[in-house]
mmCIF file of C-alpha atoms in Angstrom:
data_model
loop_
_atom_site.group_PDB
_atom_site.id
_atom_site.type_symbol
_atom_site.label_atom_id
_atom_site.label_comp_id
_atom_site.label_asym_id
_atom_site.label_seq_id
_atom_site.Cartn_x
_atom_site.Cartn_y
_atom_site.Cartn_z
ATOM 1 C CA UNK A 395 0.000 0.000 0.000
ATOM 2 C CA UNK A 396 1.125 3.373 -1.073
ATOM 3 C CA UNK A 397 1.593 6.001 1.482
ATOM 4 C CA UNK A 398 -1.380 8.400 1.979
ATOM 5 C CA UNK A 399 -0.624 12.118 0.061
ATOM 6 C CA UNK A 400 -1.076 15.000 2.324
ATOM 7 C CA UNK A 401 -4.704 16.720 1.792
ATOM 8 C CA UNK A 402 -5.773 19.690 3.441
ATOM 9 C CA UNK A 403 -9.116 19.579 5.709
ATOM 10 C CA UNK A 404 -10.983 21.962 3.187
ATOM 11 C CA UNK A 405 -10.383 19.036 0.576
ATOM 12 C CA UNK A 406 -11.896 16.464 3.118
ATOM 13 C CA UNK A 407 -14.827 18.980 3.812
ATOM 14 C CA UNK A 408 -16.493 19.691 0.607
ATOM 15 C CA UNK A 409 -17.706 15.899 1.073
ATOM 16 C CA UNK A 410 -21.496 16.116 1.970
ATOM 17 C CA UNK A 411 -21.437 12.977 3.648
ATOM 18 C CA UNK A 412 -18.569 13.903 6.074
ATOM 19 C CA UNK A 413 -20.240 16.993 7.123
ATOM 20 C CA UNK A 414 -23.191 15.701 7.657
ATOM 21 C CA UNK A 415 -21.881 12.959 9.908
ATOM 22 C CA UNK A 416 -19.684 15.763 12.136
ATOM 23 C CA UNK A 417 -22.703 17.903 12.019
ATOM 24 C CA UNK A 418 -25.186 15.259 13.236
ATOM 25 C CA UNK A 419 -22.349 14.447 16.089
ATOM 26 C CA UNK A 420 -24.016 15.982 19.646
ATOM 27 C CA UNK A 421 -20.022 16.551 20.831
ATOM 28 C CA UNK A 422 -17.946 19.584 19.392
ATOM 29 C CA UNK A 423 -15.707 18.874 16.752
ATOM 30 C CA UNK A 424 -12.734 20.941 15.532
ATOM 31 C CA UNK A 425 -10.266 20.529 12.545
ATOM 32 C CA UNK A 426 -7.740 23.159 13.938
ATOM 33 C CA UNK A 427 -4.156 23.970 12.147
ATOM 34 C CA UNK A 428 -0.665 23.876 13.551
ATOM 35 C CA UNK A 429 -0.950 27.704 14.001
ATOM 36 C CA UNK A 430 -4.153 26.651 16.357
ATOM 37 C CA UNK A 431 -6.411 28.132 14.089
ATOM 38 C CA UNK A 432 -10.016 27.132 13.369
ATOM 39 C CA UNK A 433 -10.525 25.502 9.883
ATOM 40 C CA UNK A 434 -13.708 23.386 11.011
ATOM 41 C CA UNK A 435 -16.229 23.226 13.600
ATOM 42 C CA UNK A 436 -19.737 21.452 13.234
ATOM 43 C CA UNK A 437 -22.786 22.387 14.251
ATOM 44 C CA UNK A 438 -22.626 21.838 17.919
ATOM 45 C CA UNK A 439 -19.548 23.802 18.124
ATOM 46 C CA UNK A 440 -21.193 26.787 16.528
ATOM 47 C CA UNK A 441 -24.774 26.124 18.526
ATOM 48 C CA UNK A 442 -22.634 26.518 21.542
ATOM 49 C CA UNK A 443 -20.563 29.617 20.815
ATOM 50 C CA UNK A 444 -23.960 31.262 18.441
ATOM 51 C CA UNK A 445 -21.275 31.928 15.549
ATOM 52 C CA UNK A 446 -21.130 30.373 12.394
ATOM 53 C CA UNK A 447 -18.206 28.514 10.723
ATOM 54 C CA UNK A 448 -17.402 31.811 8.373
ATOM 55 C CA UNK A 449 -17.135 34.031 11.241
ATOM 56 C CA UNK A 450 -14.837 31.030 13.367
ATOM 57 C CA UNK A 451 -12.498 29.802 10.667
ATOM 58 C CA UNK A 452 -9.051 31.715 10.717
ATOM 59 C CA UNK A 453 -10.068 32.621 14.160
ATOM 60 C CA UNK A 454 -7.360 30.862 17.711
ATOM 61 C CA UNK A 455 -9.279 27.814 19.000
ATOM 62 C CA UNK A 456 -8.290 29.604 22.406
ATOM 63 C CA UNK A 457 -9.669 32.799 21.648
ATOM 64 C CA UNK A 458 -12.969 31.993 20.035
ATOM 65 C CA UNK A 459 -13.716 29.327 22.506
ATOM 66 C CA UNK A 460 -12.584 30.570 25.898
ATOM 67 C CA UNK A 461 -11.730 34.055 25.100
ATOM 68 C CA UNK A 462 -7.938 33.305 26.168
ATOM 69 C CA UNK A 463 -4.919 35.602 24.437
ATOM 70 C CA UNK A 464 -2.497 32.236 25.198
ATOM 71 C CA UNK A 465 -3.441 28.616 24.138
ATOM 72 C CA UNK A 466 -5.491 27.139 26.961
ATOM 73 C CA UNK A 467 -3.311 25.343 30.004
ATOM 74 C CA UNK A 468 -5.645 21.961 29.402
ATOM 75 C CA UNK A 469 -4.599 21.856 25.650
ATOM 76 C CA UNK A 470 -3.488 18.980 24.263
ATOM 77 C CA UNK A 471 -2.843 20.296 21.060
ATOM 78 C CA UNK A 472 0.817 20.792 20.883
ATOM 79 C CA UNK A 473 1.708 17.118 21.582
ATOM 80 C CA UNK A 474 -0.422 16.210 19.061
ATOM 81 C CA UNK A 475 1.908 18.294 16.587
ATOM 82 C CA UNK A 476 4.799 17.464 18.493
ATOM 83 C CA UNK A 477 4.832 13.387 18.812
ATOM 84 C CA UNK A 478 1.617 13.149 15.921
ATOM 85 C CA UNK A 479 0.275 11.300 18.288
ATOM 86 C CA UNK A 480 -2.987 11.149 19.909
ATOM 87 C CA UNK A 481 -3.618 12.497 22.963
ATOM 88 C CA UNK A 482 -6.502 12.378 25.634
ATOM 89 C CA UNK A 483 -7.590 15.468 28.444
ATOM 90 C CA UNK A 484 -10.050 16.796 30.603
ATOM 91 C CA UNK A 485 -10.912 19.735 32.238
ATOM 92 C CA UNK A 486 -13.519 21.502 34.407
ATOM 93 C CA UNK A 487 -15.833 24.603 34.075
ATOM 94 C CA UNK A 488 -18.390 26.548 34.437
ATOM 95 C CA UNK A 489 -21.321 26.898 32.311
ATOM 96 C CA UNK A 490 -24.752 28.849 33.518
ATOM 97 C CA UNK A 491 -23.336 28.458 37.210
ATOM 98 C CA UNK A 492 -23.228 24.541 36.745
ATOM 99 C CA UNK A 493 -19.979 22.807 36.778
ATOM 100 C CA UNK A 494 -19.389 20.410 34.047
ATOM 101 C CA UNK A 495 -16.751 18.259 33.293
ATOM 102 C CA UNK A 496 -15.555 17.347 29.532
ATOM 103 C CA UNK A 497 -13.001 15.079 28.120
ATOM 104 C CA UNK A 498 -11.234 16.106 24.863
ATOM 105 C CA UNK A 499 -9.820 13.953 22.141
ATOM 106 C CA UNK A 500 -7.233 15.357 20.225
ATOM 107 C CA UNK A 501 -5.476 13.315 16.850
ATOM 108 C CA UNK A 502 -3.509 14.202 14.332
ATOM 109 C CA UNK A 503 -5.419 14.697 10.705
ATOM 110 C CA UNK A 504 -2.813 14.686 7.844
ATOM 111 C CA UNK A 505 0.896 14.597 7.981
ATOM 112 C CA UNK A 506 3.431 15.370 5.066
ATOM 113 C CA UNK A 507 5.166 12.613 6.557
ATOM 114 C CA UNK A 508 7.675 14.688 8.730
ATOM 115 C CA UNK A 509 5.262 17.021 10.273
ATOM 116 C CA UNK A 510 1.475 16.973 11.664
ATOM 117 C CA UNK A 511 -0.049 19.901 9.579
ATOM 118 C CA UNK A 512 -3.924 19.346 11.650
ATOM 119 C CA UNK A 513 -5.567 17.689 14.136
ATOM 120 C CA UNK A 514 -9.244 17.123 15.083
ATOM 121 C CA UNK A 515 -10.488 17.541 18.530
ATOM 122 C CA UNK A 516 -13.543 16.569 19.904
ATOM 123 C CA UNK A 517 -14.927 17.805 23.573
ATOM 124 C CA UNK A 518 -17.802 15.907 24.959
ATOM 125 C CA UNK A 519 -19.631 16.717 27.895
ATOM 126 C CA UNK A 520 -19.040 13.612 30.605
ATOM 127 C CA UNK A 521 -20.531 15.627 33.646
ATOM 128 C CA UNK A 522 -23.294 12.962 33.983
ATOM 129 C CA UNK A 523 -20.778 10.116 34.181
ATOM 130 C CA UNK A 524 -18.102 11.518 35.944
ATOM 131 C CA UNK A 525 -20.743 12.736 38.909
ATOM 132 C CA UNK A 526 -22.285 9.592 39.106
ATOM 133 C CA UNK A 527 -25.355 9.970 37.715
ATOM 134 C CA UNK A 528 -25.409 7.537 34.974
ATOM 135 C CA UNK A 529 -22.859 5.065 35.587
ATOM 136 C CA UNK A 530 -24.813 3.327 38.133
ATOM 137 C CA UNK A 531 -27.640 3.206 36.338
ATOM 138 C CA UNK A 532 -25.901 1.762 33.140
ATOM 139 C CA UNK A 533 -24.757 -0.538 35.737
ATOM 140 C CA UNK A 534 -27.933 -1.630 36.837
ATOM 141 C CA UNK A 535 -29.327 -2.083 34.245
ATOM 142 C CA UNK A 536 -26.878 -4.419 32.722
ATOM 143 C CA UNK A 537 -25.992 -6.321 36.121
ATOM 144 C CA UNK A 538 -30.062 -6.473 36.620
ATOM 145 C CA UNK A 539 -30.320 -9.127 33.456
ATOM 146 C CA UNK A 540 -28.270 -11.390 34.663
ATOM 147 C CA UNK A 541 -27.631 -12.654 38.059
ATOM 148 C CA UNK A 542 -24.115 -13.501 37.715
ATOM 149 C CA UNK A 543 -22.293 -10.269 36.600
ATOM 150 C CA UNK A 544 -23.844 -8.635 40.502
ATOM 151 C CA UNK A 545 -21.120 -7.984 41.851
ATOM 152 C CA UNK A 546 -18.956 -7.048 38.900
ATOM 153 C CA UNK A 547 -20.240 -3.329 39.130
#
């Protein structure tokens, strides 16, 4: 198999399959370059910030998302570019006096072989799990069907 050739995102975007599979995705997805600029978000990410992807893309991830000058302290962006290597956080804050808790996925996209040129990062809300709300009931559930897995969870 021949090595992949380096594509940029807006390539991979014009698909109307792909967007509507990140669009129809309830977390918020970013393509976002090696400059940590905004070349993609879907529909939840512009729901939740009330901005379109025309008024986001050129735009710092950190800036348009969190209003930060600097790259944000829980990024895991630059060891994606660094080590093009996946790379897995989480982080706390607080939205309409709620704390909620997300986990964000960050991968590299496309390389030229020698250097990680984007990466896609995906922050989904896991308040409900990590509080406890809906592990145990998952739990239940499944340990409730069959008598041997009870004391599993």
């Amino acid at each position: 198999m021949s090595p992949r050739r380096f594509r940029p995102p807006a390539l991979y975007m014009k698909s109307p399959f792909l967007r509507s599979v990140l669009d129809g995705m309830p977390e918020s997805v970013k393509i976002i370059d090696d400059k940590y600029r905004l070349v993609y978000v879907n529909q939840t990410s512009e729901k939740n910030l009330k901005q379109d992807l025309n008024e986001l893309r050129g735009r710092s991830c950190h800036q348009a998302f969190y209003g930060f000058a600097e790259k944000c302290f829980f990024c895991n962006m630059g060891k994606v570019f660094e080590k093009a290597e996946p790379s897995i956080g989480y982080f706390t804050t607080m939205v309409n006096g709620v704390n909620r808790d997300y986990e964000v996925s960050v991968f590299p996209l496309n390389s030229d072989g020698n250097k990680v040129h984007y990466a896609v990062e995906i922050v989904k809300d896991i308040t409900p799990v990590s509080k406890g709300n809906a592990l145990p009931q998952i739990a239940g559930k499944i340990t409730s069907r069959d008598k041997n897995f009870t004391t599993v969870f």
